[in-house]
Amino acid sequence: MPDINEEWIPDKTRFCYDDLKRQRLNDPMIRGTDGRFKVVSWHDALAVVAEIAHQFKPEEIVGIAGKLSDAESMMALKDFLNKMGSNNVWCEGNGPSPNADLQSGYIMNRGISGLENADVFLLVGTQGAYRDDGSGGDNYMEILRHLHNSLGFLDYSILNAAQAAALDLGLVPESIKGHHGDRGVYRANVILPASAFSEKEATYENTEGCAQQTLPAVPTVGDSRDDWKIIRALSEVAGVQLPYDTIGAVRTRIRTVAPNLLSMDEREPAIPFGLH
C-alpha cells in the first residue's frame, strides 16, 4: 500500500522465496518406535492425531497458532478445538492472557501513516533479548495495558503477522497454561506439512488493523496443504466435522466473528478506551 511503505520491499523479503523452497517439510510424517520419522499418507497421519486427541480430556487440549498464521487457519483451529470441547487456543506473541476486549487495545490506532504527526514516541519492549525472554513478553503487554488505561488511547505495534487477526477472532485461552511452539518439530510425533504464504490464498491483518489478502504466486512444495484444509480434514477424521469445505465458506464463518477481516485494505476506526 503506497501510504504505508510506498510499495518498496527489503532484500530479505524480495529473496525469501529461496528459503520457502528449500529445507521444507514436504510430506506427512510419523515418528516411529526407533525415533525416526517415516513418510505416511495424509489419512494415516490425521488418524494418529485424532486418536491421540481423543485420549485426553478436553481441557488438556491446547491449540497454538503460529506467528505467521492466516485468519482462515486460525478460525478453523478455534472451531475445531471448540468442537473437541476445548477453548484453550491462542497465538504466539500475544501471550497466554491477552487483552482482546477492545481492538483499540492491541492495534496502531492512528494508523501507520499517522505516526508522522505524532509528537512523542515511547518505545516499550524493543530490546531483542527482552522480547525473546518467555516471562518478559507478558510484562511488556502488562505495561502497555496500564498505559492504555491511564491515557485512554495508545498506539500498539504488532510484531507478528498473526497477532491482530488472532485477537479479532477470539483466540484467547480459558487457561493460562499453554505450550510454546518454537522448535516443536524436534519434539513432535506427527508432522503435517502446510503451504507457505506465497502458495495459498489467505487473509492477514496488519498492525493498524487493515485486512489484506494473499494469492498463490507459486505451486505448493511436495504434498503440502493449506492450513485450514488440514484442520478441516482432521475434524472429519476425529468425528467432529467442521461445516465448511471451501475458503469462501470459511470466510462466511469469519464474517460472523470478525467481519472487519473481510473488508480488504480498509481500516475501521477503533473505539477509544472508556467510550464503549
Short mmCIF file of C-alpha atoms in Angstrom, two decimals:
data_model
loop_
_atom_site.label_atom_id
_atom_site.label_comp_id
_atom_site.label_asym_id
_atom_site.label_seq_id
_atom_site.Cartn_x
_atom_site.Cartn_y
_atom_site.Cartn_z
CA MET A 1 0.00 0.00 0.00
CA PRO A 2 1.54 3.34 -1.08
CA ASP A 3 0.63 5.20 2.12
CA ILE A 4 2.41 2.58 4.26
CA ASN A 5 5.62 1.57 2.52
CA GLU A 6 5.49 3.32 -0.87
CA GLU A 7 5.36 -0.22 -2.31
CA TRP A 8 9.02 -0.91 -1.50
CA ILE A 9 10.20 -4.20 -0.01
CA PRO A 10 13.56 -5.04 1.57
CA ASP A 11 16.02 -7.52 0.06
CA LYS A 12 15.12 -10.06 2.76
CA THR A 13 11.54 -10.08 1.53
CA ARG A 14 12.46 -9.97 -2.15
CA PHE A 15 14.61 -13.11 -1.94
CA CYS A 16 12.69 -15.07 0.71
CA TYR A 17 11.49 -17.48 -1.98
CA ASP A 18 14.81 -19.30 -1.62
CA ASP A 19 14.06 -20.27 1.98
CA LEU A 20 10.45 -21.11 1.13
CA LYS A 21 11.55 -23.67 -1.44
CA ARG A 22 14.45 -25.42 0.32
CA GLN A 23 14.65 -27.45 3.54
CA ARG A 24 10.87 -27.74 3.68
CA LEU A 25 8.83 -30.42 5.39
CA ASN A 26 7.19 -31.75 2.24
CA ASP A 27 5.22 -34.83 3.33
CA PRO A 28 3.14 -36.07 6.28
CA MET A 29 5.40 -37.98 8.66
CA ILE A 30 5.09 -40.06 11.82
CA ARG A 31 7.88 -40.75 14.29
CA GLY A 32 8.46 -44.50 14.50
CA THR A 33 9.47 -46.61 17.51
CA ASP A 34 13.10 -46.13 16.50
CA GLY A 35 12.74 -42.38 16.92
CA ARG A 36 12.99 -41.66 13.20
CA PHE A 37 10.34 -40.08 11.01
CA LYS A 38 8.76 -42.02 8.17
CA VAL A 39 6.61 -40.67 5.37
CA VAL A 40 2.96 -41.76 5.53
CA SER A 41 -0.32 -40.87 3.82
CA TRP A 42 -2.36 -37.90 4.93
CA HIS A 43 -5.12 -40.19 6.20
CA ASP A 44 -2.74 -42.20 8.38
CA ALA A 45 -1.15 -39.07 9.83
CA LEU A 46 -4.51 -37.48 10.63
CA ALA A 47 -5.79 -40.74 12.12
CA VAL A 48 -2.90 -40.77 14.60
CA VAL A 49 -3.57 -37.17 15.65
CA ALA A 50 -7.30 -37.81 16.05
CA GLU A 51 -6.72 -40.99 18.09
CA ILE A 52 -4.32 -39.25 20.45
CA ALA A 53 -6.58 -36.21 20.84
CA HIS A 54 -9.47 -38.40 21.99
CA GLN A 55 -7.27 -39.91 24.70
CA PHE A 56 -7.15 -36.61 26.60
CA LYS A 57 -9.72 -34.58 28.47
CA PRO A 58 -10.97 -31.52 26.54
CA GLU A 59 -9.35 -29.11 28.99
CA GLU A 60 -6.00 -30.80 28.36
CA ILE A 61 -6.06 -29.99 24.65
CA VAL A 62 -4.34 -26.74 23.63
CA GLY A 63 -4.19 -25.17 20.18
CA ILE A 64 -1.42 -22.71 19.30
CA ALA A 65 -1.45 -20.59 16.16
CA GLY A 66 1.99 -19.72 14.84
CA LYS A 67 3.19 -16.15 14.44
CA LEU A 68 2.58 -16.20 10.67
CA SER A 69 -0.83 -17.92 10.68
CA ASP A 70 -3.60 -16.61 8.43
CA ALA A 71 -7.10 -15.76 9.58
CA GLU A 72 -8.73 -18.73 7.85
CA SER A 73 -6.50 -21.28 9.57
CA MET A 74 -6.98 -19.65 12.98
CA MET A 75 -10.75 -19.64 12.54
CA ALA A 76 -10.65 -23.34 11.68
CA LEU A 77 -8.34 -24.10 14.61
CA LYS A 78 -10.61 -22.36 17.10
CA ASP A 79 -13.73 -24.04 15.70
CA PHE A 80 -12.06 -27.46 15.80
CA LEU A 81 -10.94 -27.14 19.39
CA ASN A 82 -14.37 -25.86 20.40
CA LYS A 83 -15.95 -28.95 18.84
CA MET A 84 -13.47 -31.07 20.81
CA GLY A 85 -14.69 -29.34 23.98
CA SER A 86 -11.69 -27.07 24.49
CA ASN A 87 -11.38 -23.29 24.26
CA ASN A 88 -7.67 -23.20 25.07
CA VAL A 89 -6.46 -21.74 21.80
CA TRP A 90 -4.13 -18.79 21.42
CA CYS A 91 -1.49 -17.21 19.19
CA GLU A 92 2.24 -16.97 19.72
CA GLY A 93 3.33 -13.44 20.52
CA ASN A 94 0.08 -12.48 22.27
CA GLY A 95 0.90 -14.30 25.50
CA PRO A 96 -1.37 -16.67 27.41
CA SER A 97 -3.72 -13.95 28.71
CA PRO A 98 -4.01 -11.12 26.14
CA ASN A 99 -6.49 -8.26 26.36
CA ALA A 100 -8.86 -8.74 23.43
CA ASP A 101 -11.89 -6.84 24.77
CA LEU A 102 -11.38 -3.80 22.51
CA GLN A 103 -9.46 -3.66 19.24
CA SER A 104 -8.06 -0.28 20.29
CA GLY A 105 -6.17 -2.19 22.96
CA TYR A 106 -3.89 -4.00 20.52
CA ILE A 107 -3.65 -2.17 17.16
CA MET A 108 -1.96 1.01 15.95
CA ASN A 109 -4.98 3.26 16.34
CA ARG A 110 -3.86 6.31 14.38
CA GLY A 111 -2.55 4.17 11.52
CA ILE A 112 0.95 3.77 10.18
CA SER A 113 0.88 6.94 8.09
CA GLY A 114 -0.49 8.86 11.07
CA LEU A 115 2.71 8.28 13.02
CA GLU A 116 4.27 11.15 11.05
CA ASN A 117 2.11 13.54 13.06
CA ALA A 118 2.96 12.13 16.49
CA ASP A 119 4.67 14.45 18.99
CA VAL A 120 6.20 11.79 21.24
CA PHE A 121 7.23 8.14 20.84
CA LEU A 122 7.57 5.83 23.84
CA LEU A 123 9.20 2.55 22.83
CA VAL A 124 8.47 -0.34 25.20
CA GLY A 125 9.95 -3.84 24.95
CA THR A 126 12.04 -3.17 21.84
CA GLN A 127 15.29 -4.73 23.08
CA GLY A 128 15.71 -8.12 21.40
CA ALA A 129 16.84 -10.13 24.41
CA TYR A 130 13.92 -8.75 26.43
CA ARG A 131 11.36 -9.71 23.77
CA ASP A 132 12.80 -13.20 23.43
CA ASP A 133 12.51 -13.87 27.16
CA GLY A 134 9.37 -16.02 27.88
CA SER A 135 8.01 -14.15 31.11
CA GLY A 136 9.31 -10.63 29.59
CA GLY A 137 6.65 -10.70 26.81
CA ASP A 138 3.84 -10.86 29.35
CA ASN A 139 5.35 -7.98 31.37
CA TYR A 140 5.59 -5.95 28.17
CA MET A 141 1.89 -6.36 27.45
CA GLU A 142 1.01 -5.60 31.07
CA ILE A 143 2.93 -2.31 30.89
CA LEU A 144 1.04 -1.36 27.74
CA ARG A 145 -2.28 -2.21 29.37
CA HIS A 146 -1.53 0.12 32.27
CA LEU A 147 -0.58 2.92 29.88
CA HIS A 148 -3.72 2.30 27.85
CA ASN A 149 -5.91 2.55 30.97
CA SER A 150 -4.17 5.75 32.04
CA LEU A 151 -4.10 7.58 28.72
CA GLY A 152 -7.32 6.26 27.23
CA PHE A 153 -5.79 5.75 23.78
CA LEU A 154 -2.50 4.19 22.73
CA ASP A 155 -0.79 3.05 19.54
CA TYR A 156 0.45 -0.54 19.62
CA SER A 157 2.92 -2.08 17.21
CA ILE A 158 2.16 -5.70 16.35
CA LEU A 159 5.38 -7.69 15.98
CA ASN A 160 3.99 -10.70 14.09
CA ALA A 161 1.63 -11.20 11.15
CA ALA A 162 -0.93 -13.31 13.02
CA GLN A 163 -1.38 -11.38 16.26
CA ALA A 164 -4.09 -8.84 15.38
CA ALA A 165 -6.34 -11.28 13.49
CA ALA A 166 -5.96 -13.84 16.29
CA LEU A 167 -7.32 -11.37 18.84
CA ASP A 168 -10.11 -10.28 16.48
CA LEU A 169 -11.13 -13.94 16.14
CA GLY A 170 -11.07 -14.51 19.89
CA LEU A 171 -8.03 -16.77 20.20
CA VAL A 172 -7.85 -16.15 23.94
CA PRO A 173 -7.41 -19.27 26.11
CA GLU A 174 -9.53 -20.04 29.13
CA SER A 175 -6.49 -21.45 30.91
CA ILE A 176 -3.14 -19.65 31.32
CA LYS A 177 -1.33 -22.98 30.87
CA GLY A 178 -0.11 -23.21 27.27
CA HIS A 179 2.90 -24.62 25.45
CA HIS A 180 5.43 -22.71 23.34
CA GLY A 181 5.68 -23.89 19.74
CA ASP A 182 9.24 -22.95 18.83
CA ARG A 183 11.49 -25.81 17.73
CA GLY A 184 8.48 -28.08 18.09
CA VAL A 185 9.48 -30.15 15.10
CA TYR A 186 12.25 -31.78 17.14
CA ARG A 187 9.76 -32.99 19.76
CA ALA A 188 6.80 -33.71 17.51
CA ASN A 189 5.45 -37.19 16.86
CA VAL A 190 3.48 -36.20 13.77
CA ILE A 191 4.33 -33.64 11.07
CA LEU A 192 1.59 -32.22 8.84
CA PRO A 193 3.18 -30.10 6.06
CA ALA A 194 1.44 -26.78 5.40
CA SER A 195 1.74 -24.49 2.41
CA ALA A 196 3.63 -21.20 2.73
CA PHE A 197 2.03 -17.76 2.43
CA SER A 198 3.29 -17.50 -1.15
CA GLU A 199 1.43 -20.69 -2.09
CA LYS A 200 -2.09 -20.01 -0.83
CA GLU A 201 -4.99 -17.61 -0.79
CA ALA A 202 -5.26 -16.24 2.72
CA THR A 203 -6.20 -13.24 4.87
CA TYR A 204 -3.91 -11.33 7.21
CA GLU A 205 -4.33 -8.21 9.35
CA ASN A 206 -1.53 -5.71 9.81
CA THR A 207 -0.56 -3.66 12.85
CA GLU A 208 -3.04 -0.86 12.08
CA GLY A 209 -5.98 -3.25 11.75
CA CYS A 210 -6.11 -3.31 7.95
CA ALA A 211 -7.04 -6.66 6.41
CA GLN A 212 -5.18 -7.82 3.31
CA GLN A 213 -5.24 -10.99 1.21
CA THR A 214 -2.53 -13.04 -0.46
CA LEU A 215 -2.91 -15.01 -3.68
CA PRO A 216 -0.86 -18.05 -4.74
CA ALA A 217 2.30 -16.96 -6.55
CA VAL A 218 3.99 -20.36 -6.83
CA PRO A 219 2.85 -24.02 -6.56
CA THR A 220 2.93 -25.78 -3.21
CA VAL A 221 6.01 -27.81 -2.36
CA GLY A 222 5.65 -31.60 -2.09
CA ASP A 223 2.37 -32.77 -0.55
CA SER A 224 1.74 -29.59 1.44
CA ARG A 225 -1.82 -28.39 2.09
CA ASP A 226 -3.38 -25.13 3.21
CA ASP A 227 -3.63 -24.99 7.00
CA TRP A 228 -7.41 -24.63 7.15
CA LYS A 229 -7.81 -27.64 4.86
CA ILE A 230 -5.61 -29.75 7.14
CA ILE A 231 -7.70 -28.80 10.17
CA ARG A 232 -10.93 -29.41 8.24
CA ALA A 233 -9.73 -32.89 7.24
CA LEU A 234 -8.61 -33.61 10.81
CA SER A 235 -12.01 -32.64 12.16
CA GLU A 236 -13.68 -35.17 9.86
CA VAL A 237 -11.31 -37.98 10.87
CA ALA A 238 -11.83 -37.06 14.53
CA GLY A 239 -15.61 -37.27 14.15
CA VAL A 240 -16.29 -33.56 14.75
CA GLN A 241 -16.53 -32.38 11.14
CA LEU A 242 -16.35 -28.63 10.57
CA PRO A 243 -19.21 -27.20 8.43
CA TYR A 244 -17.14 -25.75 5.59
CA ASP A 245 -15.40 -27.18 2.55
CA THR A 246 -14.26 -24.06 0.67
CA ILE A 247 -12.31 -20.95 1.58
CA GLY A 248 -15.43 -18.95 0.81
CA ALA A 249 -17.35 -20.91 3.44
CA VAL A 250 -14.58 -20.32 5.99
CA ARG A 251 -14.82 -16.60 5.31
CA THR A 252 -18.57 -16.72 5.77
CA ARG A 253 -17.84 -18.14 9.21
CA ILE A 254 -15.28 -15.37 9.84
CA ARG A 255 -17.96 -12.80 8.95
CA THR A 256 -19.97 -13.89 11.99
CA VAL A 257 -16.98 -13.44 14.33
CA ALA A 258 -14.84 -10.62 12.89
CA PRO A 259 -16.47 -9.05 9.80
CA ASN A 260 -13.73 -6.41 9.63
CA LEU A 261 -11.35 -9.10 8.36
CA LEU A 262 -13.34 -9.29 5.13
CA SER A 263 -13.06 -5.56 4.38
CA MET A 264 -9.90 -5.58 2.29
CA ASP A 265 -7.48 -2.65 2.55
CA GLU A 266 -9.85 -0.76 4.83
CA ARG A 267 -9.49 0.32 8.43
CA GLU A 268 -12.43 0.58 10.77
CA PRO A 269 -11.96 3.38 13.33
CA ALA A 270 -11.08 1.97 16.73
CA ILE A 271 -13.19 2.88 19.75
CA PRO A 272 -11.09 4.71 22.37
CA PHE A 273 -10.92 3.19 25.83
CA GLY A 274 -13.80 4.38 28.01
CA LEU A 275 -16.14 5.20 25.11
CA HIS A 276 -17.62 1.73 24.60
#
